[in-house]
Backbone as ProteinMPNN parsed JSONL, in Angstrom:
{"seq_chain_A": "MYPRLLVADFAASFRFYDAFLPKLIGAHLTKGGEEGPYASWDLGEEGAVSMLDRAAMAALAGTADLPQPVSQDSTMLVCRVPDVAAAHAFCLARGAHDVAGPTDRPDWGPTCRTAHVRDPEGRLLEFQSY", "coords_chain_A": {"N_chain_A": [[-67.496, 132.081, 27.736], [-67.132, 131.018, 30.972], [-65.8, 131.003, 34.383], [-65.781, 127.641, 36.181], [-66.082, 126.764, 39.537], [-64.681, 124.121, 41.27], [-65.673, 122.483, 43.725], [-65.052, 121.255, 47.391], [-66.441, 121.617, 49.697], [-69.523, 122.131, 49.383], [-71.822, 123.391, 50.436], [-70.45, 125.456, 52.186], [-68.994, 126.903, 50.401], [-70.883, 127.601, 48.42], [-72.649, 129.368, 50.06], [-70.811, 131.489, 50.824], [-69.946, 132.482, 48.162], [-72.746, 133.018, 47.235], [-73.155, 135.136, 48.712], [-71.333, 137.146, 48.192], [-70.937, 137.288, 45.285], [-73.527, 138.566, 44.219], [-73.728, 140.822, 46.013], [-70.878, 142.186, 45.597], [-70.414, 142.091, 42.927], [-72.706, 142.033, 41.313], [-74.162, 139.898, 40.248], [-76.679, 137.412, 39.751], [-78.031, 134.594, 41.224], [-78.915, 132.063, 39.342], [-79.36, 129.389, 39.047], [-79.733, 126.319, 41.071], [-78.724, 125.657, 44.775], [-77.763, 125.734, 48.276], [-77.693, 123.311, 48.931], [-76.485, 121.873, 46.762], [-75.721, 119.714, 43.967], [-74.718, 121.547, 42.172], [-74.518, 125.076, 41.181], [-75.305, 128.405, 39.801], [-74.305, 131.584, 38.746], [-75.298, 134.757, 37.069], [-74.537, 137.441, 35.248], [-76.467, 139.876, 34.147], [-77.675, 138.374, 31.077], [-75.306, 136.686, 30.761], [-73.539, 134.162, 31.684], [-71.537, 134.11, 34.589], [-70.161, 132.767, 36.85], [-69.972, 129.52, 37.913], [-70.589, 126.759, 40.055], [-69.593, 123.645, 40.911], [-69.804, 120.41, 42.748], [-66.935, 118.933, 43.525], [-66.389, 116.243, 44.089], [-68.35, 114.996, 42.361], [-67.84, 115.964, 39.833], [-65.21, 114.57, 39.596], [-66.096, 111.937, 39.657], [-67.662, 111.812, 37.296], [-65.677, 112.445, 35.299], [-64.175, 110.471, 35.621], [-61.855, 110.504, 37.398], [-61.611, 110.121, 39.918], [-60.011, 108.347, 41.566], [-57.431, 109.602, 41.443], [-54.695, 111.601, 42.888], [-54.773, 114.387, 44.61], [-53.656, 117.397, 43.377], [-51.026, 119.379, 44.739], [-49.888, 122.654, 44.821], [-48.701, 125.816, 43.683], [-50.679, 128.779, 43.346], [-52.862, 128.314, 40.727], [-54.733, 129.588, 39.073], [-56.942, 132.372, 39.572], [-59.72, 134.52, 40.588], [-60.531, 137.488, 39.55], [-62.193, 140.651, 40.473], [-63.654, 143.406, 39.462], [-64.458, 146.134, 41.537], [-66.112, 148.589, 43.251], [-65.318, 149.757, 45.633], [-62.415, 148.569, 47.142], [-61.475, 148.024, 49.765], [-63.831, 147.888, 51.056], [-65.078, 145.681, 49.862], [-63.01, 143.721, 50.493], [-63.342, 143.525, 53.234], [-66.006, 142.808, 53.694], [-65.885, 140.294, 52.521], [-64.18, 138.934, 54.175], [-65.82, 138.776, 56.59], [-67.399, 136.853, 55.877], [-66.19, 134.389, 55.813], [-63.726, 134.358, 54.333], [-60.17, 134.283, 53.993], [-57.696, 136.171, 54.786], [-55.236, 137.601, 52.553], [-53.953, 139.798, 51.409], [-54.212, 142.93, 52.227], [-56.27, 146.205, 51.432], [-54.249, 147.768, 48.81], [-52.623, 150.36, 47.179], [-51.653, 150.382, 43.935], [-49.725, 151.727, 41.961], [-47.919, 150.846, 40.003], [-49.207, 149.14, 38.475], [-51.182, 150.815, 37.151], [-52.18, 154.163, 37.412], [-54.313, 154.673, 39.091], [-54.944, 152.407, 40.194], [-56.124, 149.951, 42.835], [-55.911, 147.316, 44.914], [-56.675, 144.208, 46.522], [-56.398, 141.173, 48.271], [-57.958, 138.053, 49.04], [-58.683, 134.757, 50.111], [-60.94, 132.377, 49.203], [-63.529, 130.019, 51.259], [-62.467, 127.544, 50.606], [-59.693, 128.281, 49.863], [-59.154, 129.074, 47.419], [-57.737, 131.86, 45.397], [-58.736, 135.308, 45.188], [-59.077, 138.332, 43.607], [-59.463, 141.65, 44.466], [-60.216, 144.651, 42.496], [-59.568, 148.06, 41.509], [-59.902, 150.955, 39.714]], "CA_chain_A": [[-66.923, 131.492, 28.462], [-67.038, 131.641, 32.332], [-65.365, 129.71, 35.276], [-66.758, 126.729, 37.076], [-65.381, 126.227, 40.393], [-64.857, 122.619, 41.529], [-65.46, 122.709, 45.363], [-65.083, 119.926, 48.148], [-67.491, 121.807, 50.623], [-70.326, 122.598, 48.489], [-72.667, 124.321, 51.046], [-69.838, 126.688, 52.524], [-68.697, 127.604, 49.108], [-72.064, 128.199, 48.006], [-72.918, 130.44, 51.201], [-69.707, 132.443, 50.457], [-70.342, 133.107, 46.969], [-74.13, 133.53, 46.877], [-73.3, 136.706, 49.395], [-70.361, 137.804, 47.586], [-71.315, 137.744, 43.95], [-74.596, 139.59, 44.252], [-73.336, 142.284, 46.656], [-70.026, 142.852, 44.948], [-70.386, 142.377, 41.424], [-74.114, 142.204, 40.858], [-74.512, 138.732, 39.625], [-77.708, 136.855, 40.561], [-78.126, 133.165, 41.348], [-79.798, 131.408, 38.348], [-79.732, 127.711, 39.237], [-78.932, 125.491, 42.332], [-78.567, 126.136, 45.868], [-76.703, 125.232, 49.16], [-77.579, 121.503, 48.836], [-75.623, 121.449, 45.456], [-74.142, 119.819, 43.73], [-74.545, 122.652, 41.053], [-74.979, 126.181, 41.148], [-74.614, 129.064, 38.797], [-74.753, 132.942, 38.579], [-75.355, 135.338, 35.768], [-74.431, 139.127, 35.002], [-77.639, 140.01, 33.094], [-78.061, 137.142, 30.415], [-74.324, 136.109, 30.524], [-72.995, 133.417, 32.825], [-70.615, 134.716, 35.458], [-69.582, 131.823, 37.774], [-70.676, 128.264, 38.422], [-69.846, 125.94, 41.039], [-69.953, 122.168, 40.942], [-69.249, 119.634, 43.546], [-65.461, 118.112, 43.084], [-66.523, 114.767, 43.754], [-69.33, 114.708, 41.473], [-66.894, 116.082, 38.434], [-64.322, 113.491, 39.499], [-66.672, 110.76, 39.04], [-67.872, 112.065, 35.748], [-64.696, 112.489, 34.442], [-63.35, 109.303, 36.148], [-60.52, 110.759, 38.19], [-61.964, 110.187, 41.631], [-58.777, 107.767, 42.364], [-56.331, 110.378, 41.356], [-54.463, 112.262, 43.849], [-55.145, 115.97, 44.337], [-52.506, 118.101, 43.138], [-50.552, 120.24, 45.765], [-48.903, 123.714, 44.122], [-48.87, 127.556, 43.906], [-52.114, 129.071, 42.589], [-52.902, 128.256, 38.85], [-56.115, 130.417, 38.676], [-57.389, 133.762, 40.519], [-60.808, 135.253, 40.261], [-60.463, 138.913, 39.689], [-63.465, 141.329, 40.327], [-63.443, 144.954, 39.66], [-65.315, 146.774, 42.587], [-65.954, 150.3, 43.411], [-64.56, 149.938, 46.961], [-61.766, 147.464, 47.409], [-61.515, 147.959, 50.913], [-65.476, 147.443, 51.551], [-65.081, 144.077, 49.461], [-62.185, 142.975, 51.409], [-64.054, 143.69, 54.83], [-67.246, 141.98, 53.146], [-65.617, 138.83, 52.393], [-63.656, 138.474, 55.39], [-66.772, 138.807, 57.37], [-68.063, 135.718, 55.473], [-65.343, 133.504, 55.847], [-62.377, 134.469, 53.343], [-58.955, 134.136, 54.745], [-56.838, 137.394, 54.303], [-53.912, 137.169, 51.819], [-53.088, 140.91, 51.286], [-55.38, 144.053, 52.392], [-55.945, 147.143, 50.465], [-52.915, 148.44, 48.539], [-52.541, 150.939, 46.108], [-50.547, 149.676, 42.951], [-49.28, 152.412, 41.063], [-47.134, 150.203, 38.903], [-50.25, 148.599, 37.689], [-51.964, 151.823, 36.858], [-51.99, 155.249, 38.129], [-55.2, 154.758, 40.203], [-55.155, 150.957, 40.54], [-55.989, 149.436, 44.014], [-56.347, 145.86, 44.904], [-56.835, 143.688, 47.906], [-56.643, 139.75, 47.84], [-58.558, 137.103, 49.978], [-58.784, 133.376, 49.782], [-62.406, 131.743, 49.475], [-63.299, 129.162, 52.104], [-61.579, 126.507, 50.191], [-58.418, 128.357, 49.45], [-59.04, 129.76, 46.201], [-57.28, 133.193, 45.385], [-59.479, 136.393, 44.624], [-58.263, 139.714, 43.837], [-60.584, 142.843, 44.234], [-59.611, 145.731, 41.937], [-60.366, 149.343, 41.386], [-59.264, 151.816, 39.044]], "C_chain_A": [[-66.991, 132.038, 30.014], [-66.227, 130.253, 33.246], [-66.186, 128.884, 35.8], [-65.624, 126.245, 38.262], [-65.715, 124.773, 40.807], [-64.599, 122.82, 42.74], [-65.637, 121.359, 46.133], [-66.137, 120.138, 49.326], [-68.52, 122.799, 50.047], [-71.105, 123.623, 49.438], [-71.738, 125.552, 51.501], [-69.425, 127.427, 51.36], [-69.967, 128.291, 48.649], [-72.528, 129.777, 48.98], [-72.02, 131.849, 51.007], [-70.012, 133.121, 49.011], [-71.699, 133.699, 46.58], [-74.115, 134.877, 48.045], [-72.49, 137.445, 48.718], [-70.608, 138.233, 46.138], [-72.38, 138.747, 43.708], [-74.32, 140.924, 44.752], [-72.055, 142.892, 45.964], [-69.984, 143.037, 43.499], [-71.652, 142.45, 40.528], [-74.548, 141.127, 40.016], [-75.721, 138.266, 40.466], [-77.832, 135.562, 40.184], [-79.243, 132.866, 40.229], [-80.091, 129.96, 38.257], [-79.202, 127.259, 40.531], [-79.2, 126.584, 43.674], [-77.486, 125.265, 46.816], [-76.502, 123.817, 49.131], [-76.739, 120.964, 47.806], [-76.185, 120.384, 44.619], [-73.797, 120.797, 42.649], [-75.236, 123.996, 41.366], [-74.732, 127.28, 40.257], [-75.17, 130.565, 39.054], [-74.536, 133.611, 37.511], [-75.11, 136.855, 36.167], [-75.491, 139.397, 34.162], [-78.057, 138.785, 32.599], [-76.802, 136.339, 30.515], [-73.783, 135.354, 31.922], [-71.828, 134.096, 33.343], [-69.57, 133.724, 36.148], [-70.348, 130.78, 38.026], [-69.84, 127.261, 39.422], [-70.356, 124.334, 40.733], [-69.149, 121.357, 42.028], [-67.997, 118.901, 43.116], [-65.602, 116.524, 42.858], [-67.242, 114.152, 42.497], [-68.776, 114.861, 39.921], [-65.979, 115.015, 38.563], [-64.873, 112.115, 38.994], [-67.233, 110.695, 37.689], [-66.675, 111.89, 35.007], [-63.676, 111.182, 34.659], [-61.896, 109.389, 36.609], [-60.639, 110.769, 39.599], [-60.708, 109.341, 42.407], [-57.54, 108.644, 42.228], [-56.035, 111.228, 42.314], [-54.519, 113.787, 43.418], [-53.748, 116.729, 44.278], [-52.289, 119.32, 44.215], [-49.456, 121.384, 44.97], [-49.326, 125.093, 44.478], [-50.195, 127.631, 43.113], [-51.913, 128.827, 41.039], [-53.943, 129.128, 38.338], [-56.113, 131.444, 39.904], [-58.696, 134.427, 39.862], [-60.485, 136.645, 40.38], [-61.717, 139.727, 39.413], [-63.211, 142.812, 40.52], [-64.654, 145.346, 40.633], [-65.163, 148.179, 42.736], [-65.295, 150.587, 44.666], [-63.857, 148.895, 47.443], [-61.757, 147.316, 48.881], [-62.857, 147.454, 51.733], [-65.338, 145.838, 51.121], [-64.289, 143.348, 50.069], [-62.846, 142.416, 52.524], [-65.207, 142.511, 54.637], [-66.948, 140.49, 53.131], [-65.039, 138.294, 53.508], [-64.415, 138.1, 56.624], [-67.428, 137.345, 57.188], [-67.319, 134.474, 55.29], [-63.893, 133.232, 54.918], [-61.447, 134.467, 54.428], [-58.221, 135.522, 53.852], [-55.422, 136.937, 53.678], [-53.207, 138.738, 51.826], [-54.072, 142.129, 51.319], [-55.248, 145.142, 51.399], [-54.858, 147.507, 50.013], [-53.058, 149.113, 47.441], [-51.291, 150.387, 45.305], [-50.417, 150.52, 41.756], [-48.451, 151.936, 39.906], [-48.158, 149.532, 37.881], [-51.098, 149.373, 36.953], [-52.048, 152.931, 37.703], [-53.099, 155.252, 39.156], [-55.648, 153.298, 40.605], [-55.074, 150.712, 42.163], [-56.531, 148.052, 43.889], [-56.187, 145.445, 46.386], [-56.978, 142.108, 47.556], [-57.055, 138.66, 49.194], [-58.267, 135.514, 49.312], [-60.173, 132.854, 50.472], [-62.28, 130.562, 50.666], [-62.517, 127.801, 52.061], [-60.297, 126.778, 49.695], [-58.101, 129.037, 48.086], [-58.742, 131.489, 46.446], [-58.354, 134.065, 44.708], [-58.708, 137.755, 44.898], [-59.617, 140.581, 43.562], [-59.758, 143.955, 43.554], [-60.313, 146.956, 41.788], [-59.568, 150.046, 40.665], [-59.706, 153.269, 39.068]], "O_chain_A": [[-66.923, 133.237, 30.286], [-66.107, 129.065, 32.949], [-67.354, 129.24, 35.953], [-64.612, 125.579, 38.048], [-66.847, 124.302, 40.701], [-63.505, 123.273, 43.077], [-66.274, 120.438, 45.623], [-66.662, 119.178, 49.889], [-68.435, 124.02, 50.176], [-70.962, 124.803, 49.119], [-72.177, 126.671, 51.237], [-69.537, 128.652, 51.396], [-70.006, 129.515, 48.532], [-72.66, 130.923, 48.551], [-72.467, 132.996, 51.039], [-70.301, 134.314, 48.929], [-71.833, 134.641, 45.799], [-75.141, 135.549, 48.15], [-72.889, 138.598, 48.559], [-70.497, 139.415, 45.811], [-72.129, 139.734, 43.016], [-74.574, 141.963, 44.143], [-72.106, 144.099, 45.729], [-69.55, 144.056, 42.963], [-71.684, 142.813, 39.352], [-75.292, 141.388, 39.071], [-75.849, 138.599, 41.644], [-77.772, 135.254, 38.993], [-80.345, 133.413, 40.272], [-80.927, 129.449, 37.512], [-78.239, 127.841, 41.03], [-79.637, 127.735, 43.694], [-76.662, 124.44, 46.42], [-75.431, 123.224, 49.268], [-76.296, 119.816, 47.853], [-77.408, 120.286, 44.72], [-72.637, 120.86, 42.243], [-76.399, 124.026, 41.768], [-73.619, 127.107, 39.76], [-76.302, 130.752, 39.498], [-73.593, 133.227, 36.82], [-75.452, 137.349, 37.242], [-75.211, 138.921, 33.062], [-78.709, 138.035, 33.326], [-77.029, 135.139, 30.364], [-73.656, 135.919, 33.008], [-71.104, 134.676, 32.534], [-68.353, 133.854, 36.025], [-71.497, 131.027, 38.393], [-68.618, 127.116, 39.441], [-71.491, 124.053, 40.349], [-67.954, 121.595, 42.201], [-68.187, 118.148, 42.16], [-65.187, 115.799, 41.954], [-66.9, 113.18, 41.823], [-69.124, 114.132, 38.992], [-65.874, 114.373, 37.518], [-64.328, 111.364, 38.185], [-67.269, 109.655, 37.032], [-66.706, 111.133, 34.037], [-62.651, 110.959, 34.016], [-60.983, 108.615, 36.322], [-59.866, 111.351, 40.36], [-60.421, 109.56, 43.583], [-56.591, 108.363, 42.96], [-57.019, 111.789, 42.796], [-54.369, 114.274, 42.298], [-52.877, 116.584, 45.137], [-53.196, 120.099, 44.509], [-48.351, 121.011, 44.578], [-50.118, 125.421, 45.363], [-50.665, 126.741, 42.404], [-50.936, 129.136, 40.356], [-53.975, 129.369, 37.132], [-55.45, 131.347, 40.937], [-58.672, 134.82, 38.695], [-60.112, 136.982, 41.504], [-62.302, 139.606, 38.337], [-62.683, 143.328, 41.506], [-65.761, 144.842, 40.445], [-64.18, 148.824, 42.37], [-64.708, 151.663, 44.778], [-64.475, 148.149, 48.203], [-62.132, 146.194, 49.219], [-62.878, 146.799, 52.775], [-65.472, 144.921, 51.931], [-64.683, 142.207, 50.308], [-62.953, 141.22, 52.794], [-65.26, 141.494, 55.328], [-67.663, 139.632, 53.649], [-65.38, 137.161, 53.849], [-63.977, 137.37, 57.514], [-67.909, 136.73, 58.14], [-67.812, 133.554, 54.636], [-63.216, 132.206, 54.856], [-61.784, 134.615, 55.603], [-58.244, 135.749, 52.642], [-54.663, 136.109, 54.183], [-52.044, 138.874, 52.208], [-54.764, 142.269, 50.311], [-54.318, 145.139, 50.592], [-54.095, 147.687, 50.963], [-53.665, 148.521, 46.549], [-50.22, 150.036, 45.799], [-50.886, 150.176, 40.671], [-48.328, 152.643, 38.905], [-47.935, 149.42, 36.675], [-51.798, 148.817, 36.106], [-51.983, 152.647, 38.899], [-52.83, 155.877, 40.182], [-56.652, 153.106, 41.291], [-54.122, 151.178, 42.788], [-57.347, 147.66, 43.055], [-55.694, 146.148, 47.268], [-57.662, 141.802, 46.579], [-56.365, 138.611, 50.212], [-57.735, 135.264, 48.231], [-60.497, 132.85, 51.66], [-61.168, 130.173, 51.021], [-62.073, 127.141, 53.001], [-59.659, 125.88, 49.146], [-56.994, 129.456, 47.746], [-59.259, 132.209, 47.3], [-58.884, 133.612, 43.694], [-58.047, 138.156, 45.856], [-60.524, 140.343, 42.765], [-58.642, 144.194, 44.013], [-61.537, 146.991, 41.911], [-58.371, 149.855, 40.881], [-59.09, 154.113, 38.418]]}, "name": "protein", "num_of_chains": 1, "seq": "MYPRLLVADFAASFRFYDAFLPKLIGAHLTKGGEEGPYASWDLGEEGAVSMLDRAAMAALAGTADLPQPVSQDSTMLVCRVPDVAAAHAFCLARGAHDVAGPTDRPDWGPTCRTAHVRDPEGRLLEFQSY"}
């Protein structure tokens, strides 16, 4: 099982994840490109993340006329990285929006460190190291 992101601006999301996934977690592009409507990245032989144009999925599922929900976050992508500050800076330089800078989290684990950003479409990402 792996996450599939449903995105409104496929090209911008593709550019962000295609820079972020190989550099920070070692995933490689296995299908698709910036033109969309689908792309996927694997870690080794296993699926890591895929992306699909939101309108294409809505058309397929018959939900194109439904309103988009507005709520607090319901999902978050969590990535273990060797350097939380470097991952945070890397993503900010590629269009992510800052949520919480690098912070020690001793209540989560004695050496836990995290940072949080939002991707170009507002999805929450956490970078963590232990």
